[in-house]
Structure formats: C-alpha cells, structure tokens
Amino acid sequence: MMANSIKPDNRDEDLDSRQFNLYEKREKIHTRSVDGFYQFIRLFTGWPLLVGYFGIPWLMVNGHQAILFDLPQRQFHIFWITFWPQDFSLLAWALIIAAFALFFITTLLGRVWCGYTCPQTVWTAIFMWIEQVTEGDRHQRIRLDKAPWSMTKVYKRSLKHGMWIGFAALTSVTFVGYFYGIRDLFIDGYHFQLPQVAIFWLGLFTLGTYVNAGWMREQVCMYMCPYARFQSAMFDKDTLIVSYDIKRGENRGSRKRNVDPSTIDMGDCIDCTVCVQVCPTGIDIRDGLQYECINCAACVDACNGIMDKMGYEHGLIAYTTENQLEGKAWTWMRPKLIGYMLALSVMMSFFTYALFARSTLELDIIRDRGQLYQEIADGKIQNTYTVKVLNKDVVEHTYLIKVSGIEGITWSPSSKITVAKGKVGELAMNVIVDPNVLDSVNTDIVFTVTELESKIEAKTTNRLIGPLTEDIL
Ligand code: SF4
Ligand code: SF4
C-alpha cells in the first residue's frame, strides 16, 4: 500500500517532471533566394496582381472609377456594371461561384492559389525582396541578426522598416481608394479634409499589411488562414502536390560531383538542405506532405539547380500526385472534380443569365400614410403617392409613368420624369378616382413606368383607399 501513497512533496516533483511548454516559439526563417522555372512563372502571376491592384482604381469607366465600392451611395461599380442593393443576390452568387472555383482548382492543382496568387504570398514576397535589398542575402541577414547594435545595423534596420511601412501605406491608400475614390482620397488628404473614419482605416490597413507581410508571414498561412486548414479535404490521390521522391532520394548524403549514386549505395539527395533554406514556411519537404506547404515550388527550383550541379536528372522534388508516386497514371476523370465542374457550369450559366437579364430600371411606390384619402372637386377622391424611379443604366433617361386598374383613373402632375444615370428620381403623385366606381375600400392599382426610347418598363402594384359607400355596403 505504501507504494501507491504519494506524499505531497513527491506529488509536486512528479507533476514538475511531466510539465512541458505547449507554446512553440517561432524560429525566424531566413529564406534563401532562388531562381528557376517556377519562380519565373510566379513573376507572371504576382506582377499582374500588383499592377491590377494599384492601377485599376486610377482607370475611369463610364465616368466613374473602374472599381468603386461606393458605400454611402450603396452602389458597387465593377467596370461596366453597377450593382445596387437590389442586386445583392448576384454578388452573393458571385462569391459562391468564386468559392466553388477555388474548390475546383484546389482539387485539380492543389494549393496553386496559395503559392502563386494569394495576396499574402505576393505581399510577403515583396517584403522579403525589400529585406534582401536592405540587409543582404541569407547569410548576411543571419550575421546581422546576431551582431550587436551598431550604426550600420540601425541604418539597415531603419531602411528596411521604412520601406516596409512605405509599401504598407501605399497598399492601404489603394485599398481605401476602392471605397472612398482614389482621386478624392488624394485631394481630401492634400487639403487635410479626410474624415476620421478614412484616417482610421488608412492606419489600420497600413498596420495590418506591415505586420502580416513583414513580421507574421508564414504564420498567417499556418495559423490564421482557414483555407490552409480545410484544403486537405479537397485533396485526392490525383491532386497536384509538391513532393520529394523518397525512393530516388534515399539514402541521402554528401558526395563528390558527378558520382553515380548507385556505385556508393546512395540515393540522389546530397543532403545539402538548400530545399529547406529556400522554403518560405521553413519546412523540410523530404519529411512528406505537410499542411504548411503552400506549393510555391521554391524547393523544386532549388533542388533542380542542385541536380544540375551534380549532373543528375531534374525532378527529385517535383510537382506530382500521390498516384504518380505509386507508379499509377494521373487522371482528371474524378467524381469530385466532375461534380465541381458541373456545379460551376450550372451556377455560372444562371449568374450570366441573371446578370444580363436584370432590368436597368426599378420602380418603387410609397403611399402617403398621413391620410386615407382626400375629397376633391366633383365628388372625386385622391390618394397621394411618392413614385421612385431608379435608373440603373449608365446614361440619363426620361420615363413615362402611367396608373391603371380603376375605370376613369387620372393622376397629376406631369407623368414624365427624367433621371440621371445611377440616380433615383422622385415624384409626388396624386391619383384621382370617382368613388362611385369602387367596389371595395381597398382597390389595387398598377403603376407602370416606361423608358421612352427603349420601351423598357417596370410595374408595381399598390392600393388605393376610398370611402365606405352604400354601394360597397
Ligand atoms: S535540395 Fe535536393 S539534394 Fe539538396 S537536400 Fe533538398 S532534396 Fe536533397
Ligand atoms: S515545401 Fe517547397 S513548395 Fe512547399 S512551401 Fe516549402 S518551398 Fe514551397
């Protein structure tokens, strides 16, 4: 029994010996720069994104900023199309289509989005390039980190952080410009007339970009990005992954150039660790597929360079699939992929139809609730309405308004209204009827608005309230 009894002191020791720290301290990653085929391709995916992001707000289309999310006016201008609050379902559909497109691409090509076009990847690459320009290559940066503070270190660090903050501020100004209007943002900023809310968002996005791309980098992908967590659910054995050919690479070890590995009972991996040094997420792809891998192929290019130097074939690390690694053929005829394709085709067809079939005209009628009806001359009665005509087109239009539904119905004043592009025209209208023709206190009447040139029309029904006459009783 004594063996099972633990004295208080002994219990504390026992707990101490089993305690361990669950927090894994981040090891700073000093990535080595690399050139190669896939890094060349990444230039063609990263630069258009940057040029588009910084350039598009300066383009004008139909008299407005090419892409402008005008929240006060509740209009989203996307090139030639303007979305209104009434088109919200279209925007929701566009987001769903984008999500399915991402699922489809992920199933087919793995995490190419992460490696080539994700803004976090592209912005981090720019910040890393700035770091390399200001502090030198990988070895110089490691030395600088370890060196005590000196004037040179202060200068290099200040230059780096200054350039990071400058680029983050430029990113932030452009981002806010998509909502505020980039020209107005500069003009109001120049005159110190920016509203506090704009200053707040400018500061927040500058800070966010600086921290995300400068300090957190791969931590965003590893711990914050939800896509990194659920993308494996879309993977199958034919999804493109970056993989190390373990059969060809092992046993790994150093040797002289051009030595045939089979003569020394070794694989093709010379264990130079260059593939690890270039990895932006700091992983060793030789340990197998890991969720941290963003498929950037930096290790592929690095290893191919080493293979060239050793006189070995490319492809020790390569884009491949699990099936190909097992010697099986690759196929795109997979149920999941076909399902995504079908769903995408159907949704895109509906979206395109809905986009082009949507009317450029909307009509809204609000009945004056202040009084039920008003008696006027000749024993007639009138109801008052506010007619709102929304011109969603990109040019001004004149519309004709008509009211029908009751015998002898008339309305005043003028039934014509001219509405500027993208604006709402309002008209107070009196609708007059003879109460003797009414067979109910509430009668439906139809408002019709017609664009004079194209004859596009919109209709809506409202109710006219009349007196309780003997006929009705
Ligand atoms: S770069 Fe290639 S050869 Fe060098 S360690 Fe990585 S896999 Fe091995
Ligand atoms: S393992 Fe290779 S492909 Fe994956 S993130 Fe690292 S360098 Fe990029």
XYZ file of C-alpha atoms and ligand atoms in Angstrom:
489
model
C 0.000 0.000 0.000
C 2.883 2.344 0.700
C 3.969 2.085 -2.926
C 0.697 3.714 -4.001
C 0.678 6.531 -1.445
C 2.303 9.729 -2.674
C 3.471 12.311 -0.206
C 2.559 15.944 -1.136
C 6.211 16.793 -1.845
C 6.683 13.800 -4.086
C 3.479 14.626 -5.993
C 4.776 18.143 -6.808
C 8.019 16.683 -8.124
C 6.071 14.199 -10.196
C 3.951 16.987 -11.787
C 7.018 19.140 -12.436
C 8.741 16.322 -14.259
C 5.722 15.888 -16.526
C 5.228 19.608 -17.302
C 6.160 20.801 -20.738
C 5.566 24.002 -22.672
C 2.726 23.847 -25.199
C 3.833 27.125 -26.809
C 6.203 26.566 -29.696
C 8.458 29.582 -30.033
C 8.684 30.813 -33.607
C 12.037 30.252 -35.249
C 12.817 33.178 -37.533
C 13.054 31.984 -41.119
C 15.854 33.431 -43.222
C 14.869 32.344 -46.690
C 17.485 31.962 -49.341
C 16.648 33.485 -52.728
C 16.190 31.083 -55.595
C 15.754 31.278 -59.354
C 14.201 28.738 -61.631
C 11.332 27.883 -63.913
C 8.543 28.081 -61.325
C 9.866 31.296 -59.764
C 9.807 32.757 -63.288
C 6.166 31.691 -63.641
C 5.383 33.274 -60.280
C 6.538 36.608 -61.681
C 3.752 36.349 -64.238
C 1.146 35.691 -61.586
C 2.398 38.133 -58.956
C 3.078 41.177 -61.125
C -0.307 41.307 -62.891
C -1.945 41.117 -59.457
C 0.135 44.038 -58.200
C -0.278 46.119 -61.354
C -4.021 45.434 -61.321
C -4.386 46.208 -57.617
C -2.514 49.528 -57.778
C -3.615 50.526 -61.301
C -7.323 49.713 -61.513
C -8.532 52.479 -59.143
C -6.970 55.042 -61.492
C -8.930 53.793 -64.506
C -12.206 55.502 -65.349
C -15.125 53.634 -66.931
C -18.342 55.394 -67.926
C -17.378 58.407 -65.852
C -16.707 56.538 -62.597
C -13.740 54.755 -61.031
C -13.343 51.338 -62.707
C -13.889 49.505 -59.414
C -15.548 51.537 -56.682
C -17.456 50.215 -53.685
C -19.453 53.359 -53.025
C -20.993 52.545 -49.649
C -22.708 55.943 -48.970
C -24.477 55.754 -52.360
C -24.965 51.989 -51.928
C -23.587 51.284 -55.412
C -20.797 48.895 -56.377
C -19.226 49.856 -59.714
C -17.303 46.988 -61.272
C -16.100 48.168 -64.667
C -19.188 48.486 -66.884
C -21.622 47.031 -64.388
C -23.156 48.799 -61.410
C -24.593 46.700 -58.617
C -27.334 48.098 -56.404
C -28.630 46.833 -53.074
C -31.354 45.094 -55.093
C -28.598 43.089 -56.837
C -27.183 41.751 -53.595
C -28.201 38.200 -54.515
C -25.994 38.476 -57.621
C -22.990 39.449 -55.502
C -23.709 36.559 -53.157
C -23.825 34.219 -56.158
C -20.531 35.650 -57.451
C -18.896 34.844 -54.105
C -20.319 31.308 -54.104
C -19.021 30.788 -57.664
C -15.577 32.070 -56.608
C -15.583 29.599 -53.693
C -16.505 26.678 -55.978
C -13.843 27.768 -58.491
C -11.314 27.657 -55.658
C -12.519 24.149 -54.658
C -12.188 23.014 -58.274
C -8.692 24.471 -58.724
C -7.578 23.031 -55.372
C -8.786 19.531 -56.247
C -7.051 19.729 -59.621
C -3.872 21.678 -58.919
C -3.506 21.660 -55.142
C -2.568 24.917 -53.437
C -1.557 26.879 -56.545
C -3.671 29.768 -55.294
C -1.514 29.922 -52.133
C 1.781 29.608 -53.962
C 1.171 31.914 -56.889
C -1.638 34.405 -56.431
C -2.649 34.753 -52.785
C -2.097 38.401 -51.743
C -0.416 37.198 -48.527
C 2.154 35.294 -50.623
C 2.686 38.110 -53.128
C 2.995 40.849 -50.491
C 5.278 38.671 -48.343
C 7.493 38.088 -51.400
C 7.798 41.858 -51.876
C 8.636 42.420 -48.218
C 11.240 39.631 -48.416
C 12.718 41.246 -51.511
C 12.959 44.577 -49.621
C 14.659 42.721 -46.773
C 17.178 41.241 -49.172
C 17.883 44.620 -50.809
C 18.424 46.386 -47.482
C 20.049 43.679 -45.344
C 21.700 41.382 -47.869
C 21.422 37.688 -48.669
C 20.538 34.913 -46.222
C 23.977 34.621 -44.633
C 24.334 38.401 -44.297
C 20.930 38.617 -42.639
C 21.737 35.833 -40.169
C 25.017 37.596 -39.323
C 23.211 40.928 -38.934
C 20.678 39.345 -36.567
C 23.441 38.012 -34.327
C 25.584 41.165 -34.496
C 25.395 43.700 -31.639
C 23.660 47.003 -32.346
C 25.850 49.395 -34.348
C 25.280 52.369 -36.659
C 25.277 50.016 -39.666
C 22.688 47.734 -38.077
C 20.488 50.686 -37.084
C 20.761 52.114 -40.600
C 19.889 48.823 -42.328
C 17.023 48.045 -39.977
C 15.618 51.580 -40.271
C 15.832 51.448 -44.042
C 14.075 48.076 -44.142
C 11.256 49.078 -41.796
C 10.912 52.462 -43.513
C 10.462 50.753 -46.879
C 8.081 48.183 -45.375
C 5.932 50.930 -43.835
C 6.041 52.915 -47.099
C 4.827 49.948 -49.139
C 2.225 49.072 -46.498
C 0.949 52.676 -46.604
C 0.758 52.573 -50.409
C -1.201 49.311 -50.167
C -3.521 50.838 -47.593
C -4.144 54.050 -49.568
C -5.043 51.982 -52.634
C -7.324 49.698 -50.623
C -9.208 52.598 -49.042
C -9.319 54.213 -52.517
C -11.515 51.325 -53.693
C -14.162 52.556 -51.230
C -13.516 56.296 -50.961
C -12.489 57.013 -54.559
C -8.747 57.214 -55.090
C -8.741 60.711 -56.574
C -10.956 62.120 -53.825
C -8.747 60.423 -51.246
C -5.658 62.204 -52.539
C -7.431 65.551 -52.957
C -9.013 65.454 -49.493
C -5.768 64.209 -47.990
C -3.840 67.043 -49.630
C -6.277 69.587 -48.150
C -6.294 67.859 -44.724
C -10.005 67.195 -45.120
C -10.077 63.450 -44.712
C -12.825 62.243 -42.384
C -11.753 60.430 -39.234
C -13.181 57.134 -40.435
C -10.939 57.239 -43.539
C -7.885 58.061 -41.407
C -8.755 55.156 -39.102
C -8.955 52.640 -41.968
C -5.786 54.003 -43.580
C -3.916 53.484 -40.314
C -5.421 50.054 -39.668
C -4.628 48.685 -43.136
C -1.103 50.109 -43.059
C -0.504 48.411 -39.729
C -2.163 45.171 -40.889
C -0.065 44.966 -44.057
C 3.162 45.821 -42.222
C 2.551 43.196 -39.525
C 1.190 40.470 -41.840
C 3.749 40.674 -44.627
C 6.721 41.930 -42.612
C 6.507 40.092 -39.310
C 3.968 37.277 -39.399
C 4.482 35.993 -42.955
C 4.144 32.180 -42.927
C 2.385 32.364 -39.519
C -0.660 33.816 -41.304
C -0.767 30.792 -43.620
C -0.099 28.292 -40.846
C -2.293 29.570 -38.029
C -4.738 32.170 -39.350
C -5.794 31.149 -42.854
C -8.847 28.853 -42.760
C -8.184 27.689 -46.320
C -4.912 26.071 -45.214
C -6.897 24.013 -42.718
C -9.695 22.736 -44.931
C -7.891 22.433 -48.278
C -6.785 18.892 -47.455
C -10.468 17.881 -47.528
C -10.441 18.707 -51.259
C -7.281 16.751 -51.990
C -7.406 13.308 -53.543
C -4.693 10.992 -54.830
C -4.599 12.796 -58.191
C -4.241 16.319 -56.815
C -1.032 18.071 -57.799
C 1.349 18.340 -54.850
C 4.982 19.253 -54.386
C 6.692 16.067 -53.317
C 10.091 14.574 -52.661
C 10.747 11.269 -54.436
C 11.821 9.260 -51.430
C 12.656 6.131 -53.467
C 15.041 8.091 -55.640
C 16.443 10.352 -52.937
C 17.330 7.903 -50.124
C 19.858 7.111 -48.774
C 20.786 10.749 -48.674
C 24.282 12.056 -48.051
C 27.084 14.195 -49.434
C 29.414 13.040 -52.192
C 31.570 14.490 -54.958
C 30.023 15.876 -58.146
C 29.019 13.519 -60.954
C 29.397 10.448 -58.728
C 26.926 7.776 -59.779
C 24.906 7.295 -56.550
C 24.268 3.615 -57.271
C 28.012 2.924 -57.032
C 28.119 4.220 -53.458
C 24.779 2.722 -52.387
C 23.126 6.120 -52.062
C 20.132 7.989 -53.469
C 20.228 11.280 -55.387
C 19.707 13.578 -52.368
C 23.037 15.050 -51.335
C 21.508 16.413 -48.109
C 22.563 19.977 -48.927
C 19.358 21.351 -47.253
C 19.001 24.047 -49.910
C 15.363 22.968 -50.362
C 14.791 23.794 -46.688
C 16.689 27.093 -46.847
C 14.515 28.441 -49.691
C 11.202 27.351 -48.161
C 9.150 30.392 -47.053
C 7.363 28.286 -44.439
C 10.573 26.701 -43.169
C 9.574 23.064 -43.659
C 11.568 20.127 -44.978
C 9.558 18.675 -47.853
C 11.591 15.475 -47.528
C 9.541 14.718 -44.394
C 6.445 14.255 -46.600
C 3.352 16.313 -47.458
C 2.682 18.931 -44.772
C -0.180 21.380 -44.399
C 2.332 24.244 -44.133
C 3.414 23.679 -47.754
C 1.936 26.406 -49.974
C 3.042 24.754 -53.258
C 5.292 27.663 -54.194
C 7.801 25.244 -55.798
C 10.816 27.179 -54.491
C 12.215 23.837 -53.290
C 11.604 22.331 -56.752
C 13.658 25.060 -58.418
C 16.342 24.888 -55.714
C 16.702 21.112 -55.964
C 16.706 21.172 -59.781
C 19.623 23.649 -59.559
C 21.482 21.229 -57.270
C 20.706 18.315 -59.607
C 22.205 20.333 -62.488
C 25.380 20.894 -60.498
C 25.604 17.215 -59.597
C 24.901 16.057 -63.150
C 21.682 14.273 -62.088
C 18.227 14.444 -63.651
C 15.673 17.050 -62.524
C 12.657 16.028 -60.511
C 13.920 14.742 -57.162
C 11.465 17.284 -55.763
C 8.687 17.902 -58.270
C 5.044 18.603 -58.869
C 3.456 15.189 -58.847
C 0.490 13.279 -57.409
C 0.205 10.530 -54.836
C -0.903 8.131 -57.582
C 2.084 9.047 -59.761
C 4.414 8.452 -56.817
C 2.914 4.967 -56.549
C 3.532 4.429 -60.276
C -0.139 4.854 -61.271
C -1.435 7.037 -64.120
C -2.897 10.512 -63.452
C -6.472 11.171 -64.468
C -8.743 14.185 -64.336
C -11.883 11.969 -64.603
C -12.609 12.018 -60.892
C -16.133 12.183 -59.406
C -15.273 15.121 -57.140
C -13.753 17.119 -59.985
C -16.634 16.394 -62.351
C -19.098 17.351 -59.594
C -17.359 20.705 -59.047
C -17.256 21.292 -62.818
C -20.962 20.617 -63.227
C -21.897 22.763 -60.245
C -19.686 25.575 -61.539
C -21.119 25.398 -65.066
C -24.708 25.492 -63.817
C -24.059 28.361 -61.396
C -22.108 30.401 -63.953
C -24.849 29.935 -66.562
C -27.510 31.145 -64.117
C -25.310 34.012 -62.957
C -24.580 35.184 -66.517
C -28.260 34.981 -67.430
C -29.331 36.829 -64.272
C -26.650 39.487 -64.805
C -27.630 40.319 -68.353
C -31.362 39.821 -67.896
C -31.591 42.181 -64.927
C -33.504 45.336 -65.666
C -31.808 48.728 -65.755
C -34.987 50.181 -64.303
C -36.643 49.793 -60.905
C -39.852 51.291 -59.612
C -40.862 51.797 -56.017
C -44.166 53.321 -54.891
C -44.799 54.558 -51.365
C -48.338 55.516 -50.392
C -48.754 58.594 -48.181
C -49.908 57.142 -44.885
C -50.824 60.561 -43.450
C -54.439 60.316 -44.611
C -56.626 57.577 -46.026
C -57.949 59.657 -48.922
C -58.815 63.257 -49.707
C -62.090 64.520 -51.155
C -61.662 66.983 -54.008
C -63.924 68.777 -56.507
C -66.625 66.914 -58.483
C -67.094 64.446 -55.657
C -63.887 62.663 -56.575
C -61.233 61.425 -54.173
C -57.475 61.350 -54.377
C -54.656 59.287 -52.814
C -51.093 60.592 -52.733
C -48.019 58.511 -53.547
C -44.282 59.014 -53.811
C -43.008 57.457 -57.025
C -39.334 56.478 -57.011
C -37.718 55.600 -60.340
C -34.253 54.063 -60.152
C -32.189 54.463 -63.326
C -29.555 51.695 -63.138
C -28.293 52.477 -66.622
C -25.074 54.361 -67.457
C -26.882 57.210 -69.297
C -29.722 59.602 -68.407
C -33.269 58.533 -69.340
C -36.756 60.028 -69.440
C -39.610 57.853 -68.251
C -43.377 57.929 -68.696
C -45.468 56.969 -65.671
C -48.994 55.580 -66.013
C -51.536 54.380 -63.497
C -54.272 51.855 -64.266
C -56.641 49.444 -62.557
C -59.777 51.576 -61.996
C -62.193 52.930 -64.579
C -61.633 56.662 -65.266
C -58.466 56.865 -63.127
C -56.344 60.014 -63.593
C -53.175 61.334 -61.993
C -51.275 64.561 -61.604
C -48.920 66.321 -62.021
C -46.788 65.519 -65.078
C -46.292 61.827 -65.638
C -42.846 62.282 -67.174
C -39.652 62.195 -65.191
C -36.011 62.482 -66.266
C -33.493 60.612 -64.128
C -29.709 60.924 -64.341
C -27.607 57.746 -64.687
C -27.318 55.780 -61.483
C -29.774 58.036 -59.649
C -33.229 57.786 -58.145
C -35.875 60.207 -59.439
C -38.727 61.060 -57.037
C -42.168 62.392 -57.854
C -45.145 63.106 -55.573
C -48.233 61.975 -57.479
C -51.956 62.362 -56.780
C -54.153 59.573 -58.137
C -57.778 60.622 -58.626
C -60.846 58.405 -58.987
C -64.622 58.590 -58.805
C -65.573 56.773 -55.542
C -68.818 55.541 -57.123
C -66.900 53.118 -59.361
C -65.102 51.493 -56.421
C -66.447 48.168 -55.173
C -64.102 47.977 -52.205
C -62.461 50.267 -49.677
C -59.105 48.923 -50.856
C -58.535 48.632 -54.589
C -55.352 47.509 -56.325
C -53.920 49.947 -58.839
C -50.936 49.370 -61.137
C -48.133 51.865 -61.681
C -46.214 51.388 -64.930
C -43.056 53.281 -65.805
C -41.711 53.079 -69.360
C -38.369 54.311 -70.680
C -39.268 56.401 -73.713
C -36.570 55.180 -76.122
C -36.001 51.525 -75.326
C -39.582 50.953 -74.075
C -38.172 49.013 -71.101
C -40.840 49.062 -68.437
C -41.307 48.242 -64.790
C -44.604 47.670 -62.996
C -45.677 47.572 -59.417
C -48.994 47.308 -57.633
C -50.167 49.467 -54.763
C -53.530 50.090 -53.165
C -55.947 52.976 -53.393
C -58.154 53.649 -50.384
C -61.659 55.016 -50.856
C -64.701 55.811 -48.687
C -67.130 53.180 -47.420
C -70.026 53.965 -49.765
C -73.536 52.488 -49.728
C -72.747 50.534 -52.896
C -69.888 48.818 -51.135
C -72.023 48.023 -48.113
S 17.848 20.361 -52.413
Fe 17.603 18.319 -53.264
S 19.566 17.387 -52.911
Fe 19.520 19.146 -51.581
S 18.685 18.367 -49.646
Fe 16.959 19.074 -50.830
S 16.219 17.254 -51.857
Fe 18.308 16.783 -51.186
S 7.972 22.778 -49.232
Fe 8.557 23.627 -51.217
S 6.625 24.098 -52.222
Fe 6.186 23.763 -50.068
S 6.224 25.830 -49.193
Fe 8.278 24.946 -48.939
S 9.387 25.619 -50.732
Fe 7.257 25.958 -51.179
